[in-house]
mmCIF file of C-alpha atoms and ligand atoms in Angstrom:
data_model
loop_
_atom_site.group_PDB
_atom_site.id
_atom_site.type_symbol
_atom_site.label_atom_id
_atom_site.label_comp_id
_atom_site.label_asym_id
_atom_site.label_seq_id
_atom_site.Cartn_x
_atom_site.Cartn_y
_atom_site.Cartn_z
ATOM 1 C CA MET A 1100 27.971 24.791 278.080
ATOM 2 C CA THR A 1101 25.401 24.551 280.507
ATOM 3 C CA SER A 1102 25.834 21.293 282.098
ATOM 4 C CA SER A 1103 26.273 21.697 285.708
ATOM 5 C CA PHE A 1104 27.661 18.360 287.233
ATOM 6 C CA SER A 1105 24.235 17.252 288.651
ATOM 7 C CA ALA A 1106 22.725 17.588 285.068
ATOM 8 C CA GLU A 1107 24.888 15.187 283.420
ATOM 9 C CA LEU A 1108 23.474 11.575 283.213
ATOM 10 C CA ILE A 1109 26.909 9.939 282.208
ATOM 11 C CA SER A 1110 30.268 11.583 281.776
ATOM 12 C CA CYS A 1111 33.897 10.558 280.859
ATOM 13 C CA ARG A 1112 36.823 12.654 282.094
ATOM 14 C CA ASN A 1113 40.203 11.933 280.698
ATOM 15 C CA VAL A 1114 39.256 8.466 279.593
ATOM 16 C CA SER A 1115 42.060 6.210 277.873
ATOM 17 C CA VAL A 1116 41.907 2.587 277.025
ATOM 18 C CA VAL A 1117 44.672 0.499 275.956
ATOM 19 C CA HIS A 1118 43.761 -2.937 275.049
ATOM 20 C CA GLY A 1119 46.072 -5.943 275.379
ATOM 21 C CA THR A 1120 49.400 -6.043 276.594
ATOM 22 C CA GLY A 1121 53.353 -5.655 275.460
ATOM 23 C CA PRO A 1122 53.875 -5.391 271.807
ATOM 24 C CA ALA A 1123 50.144 -6.152 270.924
ATOM 25 C CA GLN A 1124 49.159 -3.018 272.971
ATOM 26 C CA VAL A 1125 46.457 -0.850 271.073
ATOM 27 C CA SER A 1126 45.570 2.574 272.338
ATOM 28 C CA ALA A 1127 41.879 2.326 271.428
ATOM 29 C CA LEU A 1128 40.800 5.666 273.435
ATOM 30 C CA LEU A 1129 42.994 8.555 274.306
ATOM 31 C CA ASP A 1130 41.831 11.362 276.777
ATOM 32 C CA ILE A 1131 38.087 11.541 276.033
ATOM 33 C CA ASP A 1132 35.954 13.905 277.780
ATOM 34 C CA LEU A 1133 32.278 13.598 277.402
ATOM 35 C CA ALA A 1134 29.140 14.345 279.340
ATOM 36 C CA VAL A 1135 25.692 13.092 278.035
ATOM 37 C CA ARG A 1136 22.773 15.014 279.735
ATOM 38 C CA PRO A 1137 19.307 13.199 280.426
ATOM 39 C CA GLY A 1138 17.359 12.705 277.195
ATOM 40 C CA GLU A 1139 20.052 13.984 274.904
ATOM 41 C CA ARG A 1140 20.781 12.168 271.466
ATOM 42 C CA LEU A 1141 24.201 11.962 270.490
ATOM 43 C CA ALA A 1142 25.969 10.126 267.401
ATOM 44 C CA LEU A 1143 29.501 8.854 267.935
ATOM 45 C CA HIS A 1144 31.103 9.130 264.299
ATOM 46 C CA GLY A 1145 34.046 7.418 263.220
ATOM 47 C CA ALA A 1146 35.688 4.950 260.798
ATOM 48 C CA SER A 1147 36.047 1.304 261.727
ATOM 49 C CA GLY A 1148 38.659 0.975 264.515
ATOM 50 C CA SER A 1149 38.443 4.665 265.665
ATOM 51 C CA GLY A 1150 37.223 3.698 269.167
ATOM 52 C CA LYS A 1151 33.442 3.718 268.889
ATOM 53 C CA THR A 1152 32.671 0.273 270.467
ATOM 54 C CA THR A 1153 35.260 0.663 273.079
ATOM 55 C CA LEU A 1154 33.769 4.190 274.256
ATOM 56 C CA LEU A 1155 30.278 2.736 274.219
ATOM 57 C CA HIS A 1156 31.474 -0.247 276.437
ATOM 58 C CA VAL A 1157 33.319 2.213 278.659
ATOM 59 C CA LEU A 1158 29.916 4.282 279.102
ATOM 60 C CA GLY A 1159 27.997 1.008 279.680
ATOM 61 C CA GLY A 1160 30.196 -0.278 282.478
ATOM 62 C CA LEU A 1161 31.249 -3.244 280.574
ATOM 63 C CA LEU A 1162 34.870 -2.145 280.287
ATOM 64 C CA VAL A 1163 36.923 -0.283 282.805
ATOM 65 C CA PRO A 1164 39.163 2.464 281.281
ATOM 66 C CA THR A 1165 42.978 2.311 281.644
ATOM 67 C CA ARG A 1166 42.931 5.995 282.737
ATOM 68 C CA GLY A 1167 40.115 8.234 283.753
ATOM 69 C CA VAL A 1168 36.980 8.190 285.330
ATOM 70 C CA VAL A 1169 33.344 7.437 284.234
ATOM 71 C CA SER A 1170 30.523 8.828 286.216
ATOM 72 C CA TRP A 1171 26.814 7.489 286.109
ATOM 73 C CA GLN A 1172 24.301 10.190 287.659
ATOM 74 C CA GLY A 1173 27.234 11.705 289.503
ATOM 75 C CA GLU A 1174 28.460 8.579 290.913
ATOM 76 C CA PRO A 1175 31.864 6.783 289.743
ATOM 77 C CA LEU A 1176 31.095 3.909 287.783
ATOM 78 C CA SER A 1177 34.530 3.002 286.662
ATOM 79 C CA THR A 1178 35.876 2.519 290.277
ATOM 80 C CA LEU A 1179 33.062 0.122 291.129
ATOM 81 C CA ASP A 1180 33.689 -3.711 290.823
ATOM 82 C CA ALA A 1181 31.953 -5.893 288.233
ATOM 83 C CA ALA A 1182 29.013 -6.688 290.527
ATOM 84 C CA GLY A 1183 28.410 -2.930 291.034
ATOM 85 C CA ARG A 1184 28.999 -1.957 287.685
ATOM 86 C CA GLY A 1185 26.295 -4.673 286.716
ATOM 87 C CA ARG A 1186 23.894 -3.145 289.154
ATOM 88 C CA ALA A 1187 24.349 0.174 287.831
ATOM 89 C CA ARG A 1188 23.663 -1.007 284.148
ATOM 90 C CA ALA A 1189 20.670 -2.922 285.390
ATOM 91 C CA ALA A 1190 19.302 0.021 286.795
ATOM 92 C CA GLY A 1191 19.263 2.131 283.788
ATOM 93 C CA ILE A 1192 21.897 1.322 280.903
ATOM 94 C CA ALA A 1193 20.864 -0.658 277.972
ATOM 95 C CA PHE A 1194 22.417 -1.806 274.678
ATOM 96 C CA VAL A 1195 21.518 -2.445 270.987
ATOM 97 C CA PHE A 1196 24.272 -4.032 269.093
ATOM 98 C CA GLN A 1197 24.854 -4.379 265.480
ATOM 99 C CA SER A 1198 23.578 -7.987 265.680
ATOM 100 C CA SER A 1199 20.386 -8.497 267.633
ATOM 101 C CA ASN A 1200 22.326 -11.184 269.876
ATOM 102 C CA LEU A 1201 18.831 -12.695 270.701
ATOM 103 C CA LEU A 1202 18.712 -15.905 272.475
ATOM 104 C CA PRO A 1203 18.210 -18.547 269.593
ATOM 105 C CA THR A 1204 16.047 -20.943 271.348
ATOM 106 C CA PHE A 1205 13.763 -18.516 272.923
ATOM 107 C CA THR A 1206 10.802 -16.819 271.268
ATOM 108 C CA ALA A 1207 10.682 -13.114 270.807
ATOM 109 C CA PHE A 1208 8.330 -12.878 273.669
ATOM 110 C CA GLU A 1209 10.720 -14.682 275.962
ATOM 111 C CA ASN A 1210 13.809 -12.961 274.947
ATOM 112 C CA VAL A 1211 12.017 -9.585 276.116
ATOM 113 C CA ALA A 1212 10.664 -11.205 279.345
ATOM 114 C CA PHE A 1213 13.854 -12.509 280.403
ATOM 115 C CA ALA A 1214 15.293 -8.858 280.292
ATOM 116 C CA ALA A 1215 12.297 -7.715 282.001
ATOM 117 C CA ALA A 1216 12.609 -10.194 284.689
ATOM 118 C CA ALA A 1217 16.401 -9.429 285.184
ATOM 119 C CA ARG A 1218 15.229 -5.538 285.583
ATOM 120 C CA SER A 1219 12.441 -6.181 287.991
ATOM 121 C CA ARG A 1220 14.771 -7.934 290.386
ATOM 122 C CA THR A 1221 16.512 -4.725 290.811
ATOM 123 C CA ASP A 1222 13.469 -2.363 290.688
ATOM 124 C CA ASP A 1223 11.751 -0.049 293.046
ATOM 125 C CA LEU A 1224 8.282 -1.589 293.286
ATOM 126 C CA ASP A 1225 6.297 1.523 292.514
ATOM 127 C CA ARG A 1226 7.369 2.250 289.102
ATOM 128 C CA ARG A 1227 5.077 0.797 286.283
ATOM 129 C CA ALA A 1228 6.556 -2.160 284.500
ATOM 130 C CA ILE A 1229 5.449 -2.411 280.843
ATOM 131 C CA GLY A 1230 4.989 -6.226 279.915
ATOM 132 C CA PRO A 1231 6.882 -7.927 277.081
ATOM 133 C CA GLU A 1232 3.747 -8.282 275.308
ATOM 134 C CA GLU A 1233 3.197 -4.414 275.030
ATOM 135 C CA LEU A 1234 6.732 -3.798 274.588
ATOM 136 C CA LEU A 1235 6.662 -6.135 271.381
ATOM 137 C CA GLY A 1236 3.623 -4.160 270.442
ATOM 138 C CA LEU A 1237 5.541 -0.873 270.674
ATOM 139 C CA VAL A 1238 7.953 -2.119 268.156
ATOM 140 C CA GLY A 1239 5.208 -3.503 265.992
ATOM 141 C CA LEU A 1240 5.732 -7.039 266.472
ATOM 142 C CA ASP A 1241 2.345 -8.085 268.023
ATOM 143 C CA GLY A 1242 2.131 -10.833 265.658
ATOM 144 C CA LYS A 1243 5.506 -12.274 266.119
ATOM 145 C CA LEU A 1244 5.288 -13.082 270.173
ATOM 146 C CA ASP A 1245 6.145 -16.708 269.402
ATOM 147 C CA ALA A 1246 8.489 -16.542 266.718
ATOM 148 C CA LEU A 1247 12.195 -17.930 267.175
ATOM 149 C CA PRO A 1248 14.883 -15.535 266.205
ATOM 150 C CA ALA A 1249 15.578 -17.597 263.272
ATOM 151 C CA GLU A 1250 12.097 -16.899 262.052
ATOM 152 C CA LEU A 1251 12.446 -13.216 261.978
ATOM 153 C CA SER A 1252 14.045 -11.024 259.241
ATOM 154 C CA GLY A 1253 17.113 -8.826 260.351
ATOM 155 C CA GLY A 1254 14.822 -5.873 261.069
ATOM 156 C CA GLU A 1255 12.264 -7.612 262.996
ATOM 157 C CA ALA A 1256 15.245 -9.398 265.208
ATOM 158 C CA GLN A 1257 16.592 -5.686 265.675
ATOM 159 C CA ARG A 1258 13.055 -4.576 266.892
ATOM 160 C CA VAL A 1259 13.062 -7.489 269.202
ATOM 161 C CA ALA A 1260 16.394 -6.417 270.417
ATOM 162 C CA LEU A 1261 15.069 -2.879 271.062
ATOM 163 C CA ALA A 1262 12.095 -4.245 272.919
ATOM 164 C CA ARG A 1263 14.519 -6.114 274.935
ATOM 165 C CA ALA A 1264 16.466 -2.941 275.723
ATOM 166 C CA LEU A 1265 13.081 -1.164 276.680
ATOM 167 C CA ALA A 1266 12.287 -3.798 279.008
ATOM 168 C CA GLN A 1267 15.229 -2.446 281.176
ATOM 169 C CA ARG A 1268 13.635 0.889 281.219
ATOM 170 C CA PRO A 1269 16.974 2.483 280.200
ATOM 171 C CA GLN A 1270 17.721 6.157 281.121
ATOM 172 C CA LEU A 1271 20.581 5.527 278.569
ATOM 173 C CA LEU A 1272 20.330 3.568 275.487
ATOM 174 C CA LEU A 1273 23.653 2.716 274.049
ATOM 175 C CA CYS A 1274 23.531 1.710 270.306
ATOM 176 C CA ASP A 1275 26.438 -0.061 268.434
ATOM 177 C CA GLU A 1276 26.029 0.322 264.547
ATOM 178 C CA PRO A 1277 22.390 -0.714 265.091
ATOM 179 C CA THR A 1278 21.515 -0.590 261.531
ATOM 180 C CA GLY A 1279 24.777 -2.044 260.260
ATOM 181 C CA HIS A 1280 23.419 -5.330 259.310
ATOM 182 C CA LEU A 1281 20.152 -4.026 257.693
ATOM 183 C CA ASP A 1282 19.451 -2.622 254.262
ATOM 184 C CA SER A 1283 19.024 1.144 254.354
ATOM 185 C CA ASP A 1284 15.345 1.285 254.035
ATOM 186 C CA THR A 1285 14.987 -1.244 257.196
ATOM 187 C CA GLY A 1286 17.643 0.537 258.861
ATOM 188 C CA ILE A 1287 15.887 3.913 258.426
ATOM 189 C CA ARG A 1288 12.660 2.316 260.030
ATOM 190 C CA VAL A 1289 14.667 1.036 262.933
ATOM 191 C CA LEU A 1290 16.409 4.343 263.590
ATOM 192 C CA ASP A 1291 12.679 6.089 263.201
ATOM 193 C CA LEU A 1292 11.527 3.777 265.833
ATOM 194 C CA ILE A 1293 14.257 4.345 268.399
ATOM 195 C CA ASP A 1294 13.643 8.033 267.909
ATOM 196 C CA ALA A 1295 9.655 7.592 268.338
ATOM 197 C CA LEU A 1296 10.587 5.469 271.584
ATOM 198 C CA GLN A 1297 12.867 7.989 272.806
ATOM 199 C CA ALA A 1298 10.319 10.836 272.417
ATOM 200 C CA GLU A 1299 7.994 8.585 274.483
ATOM 201 C CA PHE A 1300 10.241 7.299 277.018
ATOM 202 C CA GLY A 1301 12.932 10.093 277.313
ATOM 203 C CA PHE A 1302 15.988 8.158 277.602
ATOM 204 C CA ALA A 1303 19.376 9.398 276.585
ATOM 205 C CA GLN A 1304 20.783 7.872 273.412
ATOM 206 C CA VAL A 1305 24.210 7.323 272.058
ATOM 207 C CA THR A 1306 24.480 5.643 268.739
ATOM 208 C CA ALA A 1307 27.851 4.678 266.999
ATOM 209 C CA THR A 1308 27.862 4.817 263.429
ATOM 210 C CA HIS A 1309 30.251 5.023 260.462
ATOM 211 C CA ASP A 1310 27.245 6.479 258.019
ATOM 212 C CA ALA A 1311 27.222 10.144 257.682
ATOM 213 C CA ASP A 1312 23.417 9.715 256.749
ATOM 214 C CA VAL A 1313 22.846 8.196 260.163
ATOM 215 C CA VAL A 1314 25.018 11.198 262.034
ATOM 216 C CA ALA A 1315 22.823 13.685 260.184
ATOM 217 C CA ARG A 1316 19.966 12.415 262.163
ATOM 218 C CA TYR A 1317 21.418 13.475 265.316
ATOM 219 C CA PRO A 1318 21.477 17.174 267.109
ATOM 220 C CA ARG A 1319 25.020 16.432 268.376
ATOM 221 C CA ASP A 1320 27.955 14.346 266.898
ATOM 222 C CA LEU A 1321 31.369 13.309 268.426
ATOM 223 C CA ALA A 1322 33.723 12.350 265.762
ATOM 224 C CA LEU A 1323 36.455 10.034 266.782
ATOM 225 C CA ARG A 1324 39.613 9.127 264.829
ATOM 226 C CA ASP A 1325 42.387 6.803 266.137
ATOM 227 C CA GLY A 1326 40.509 6.805 269.669
ATOM 228 C CA ARG A 1327 40.850 10.745 269.668
ATOM 229 C CA VAL A 1328 37.952 13.257 269.552
ATOM 230 C CA LEU A 1329 38.652 14.614 266.184
ATOM 231 C CA ALA A 1330 35.934 17.561 265.452
ATOM 232 C CA ALA A 1331 34.609 20.209 267.601
ATOM 233 C CA GLU A 1332 31.378 19.223 268.931
ATOM 234 C CA VAL A 1333 28.368 20.692 267.229
ATOM 235 C CA SER A 1334 25.463 21.267 269.925
ATOM 236 C CA ALA A 1335 21.847 21.681 268.862
HETATM 237 N N1 ADP B 2016 39.725 -6.578 272.933
HETATM 238 C C1 ADP B 2016 40.584 -5.914 272.202
HETATM 239 N N2 ADP B 2016 41.800 -6.162 271.958
HETATM 240 C C2 ADP B 2016 42.755 -5.766 271.360
HETATM 241 N N3 ADP B 2016 42.374 -4.483 270.601
HETATM 242 C C3 ADP B 2016 41.189 -4.159 270.338
HETATM 243 C C4 ADP B 2016 40.098 -4.834 271.250
HETATM 244 N N4 ADP B 2016 38.870 -4.289 270.914
HETATM 245 C C5 ADP B 2016 39.215 -3.180 270.178
HETATM 246 N N5 ADP B 2016 40.541 -3.292 269.765
HETATM 247 C C6 ADP B 2016 41.079 -2.062 268.976
HETATM 248 O O1 ADP B 2016 40.924 -0.923 269.466
HETATM 249 C C7 ADP B 2016 41.040 -0.038 268.429
HETATM 250 C C8 ADP B 2016 39.304 0.595 268.439
HETATM 251 O O2 ADP B 2016 38.541 -0.447 268.333
HETATM 252 P P1 ADP B 2016 36.902 -0.443 268.491
HETATM 253 O O3 ADP B 2016 36.515 0.274 269.523
HETATM 254 O O4 ADP B 2016 36.173 -1.799 268.260
HETATM 255 O O5 ADP B 2016 36.551 0.706 267.170
HETATM 256 P P2 ADP B 2016 35.257 0.555 266.266
HETATM 257 O O6 ADP B 2016 34.089 0.360 266.999
HETATM 258 O O7 ADP B 2016 35.112 2.384 265.975
HETATM 259 O O8 ADP B 2016 35.373 -0.183 265.062
HETATM 260 C C9 ADP B 2016 41.019 -0.663 266.863
HETATM 261 O O9 ADP B 2016 42.276 -0.590 266.720
HETATM 262 C C10 ADP B 2016 40.880 -2.304 267.441
HETATM 263 O O10 ADP B 2016 41.441 -3.120 266.769
HETATM 264 MG MG1 MG B 2017 32.682 -1.051 266.604
#
């Protein structure tokens, strides 16, 4: 293992998550250790209920683990309050979900512009901003700037969601079954696009999936079962 602490973009140490209380308690993650380096591509693999979404939410600071520590760029993320986690997220962590979750009354352009505006509030001024139009061009939707989400196909909506994620200029892109609602050809095109954008922008990518064909695209794979890491990791 070559990763010195400073080479880690994000890490989990002994992370466990218990959802709910009392008899309804579910142990969703147990003693997860994971480090992701800048620019790395990792698949989170596991059946439904294995803890993939919970782990992505922990990595993204949406959920505080019951035990253990999450560090973002060497700083503890899981001990920050909600506002602090929100700032850390805004400064470099973006999500793409199974559903595109676009704002239904906003156009494609406005959905991306909204995220770009949120980003620029937290920004250092000397970094080059890519405008919503250019971002939508990067995902092949130049002709759909004024379309509402309901006027887009599933694949197009997911590409808008990707443009919106890029508007945050992420260093870490967390994808939760990003092709789960797409037919397989469209899904492959979306995954190809994510990889092309990653090659251009260099963000790290953690993608949750239960699809072995998707896992096979990634140089590294963390398999979960019942909240535990199942398989030895395969490194590229
Ligand atoms: N908010 C929640 N409250 C209670 N149980 C939950 C909650 N979210 C997830 N779980 C449970 O935690 C386990 C892991 O869920 P999840 O992380 O969504 O897995 P996956 O994404 O792999 O399907 C499952 O047993 C699920 O039912
Ligand atoms: Mg899930």
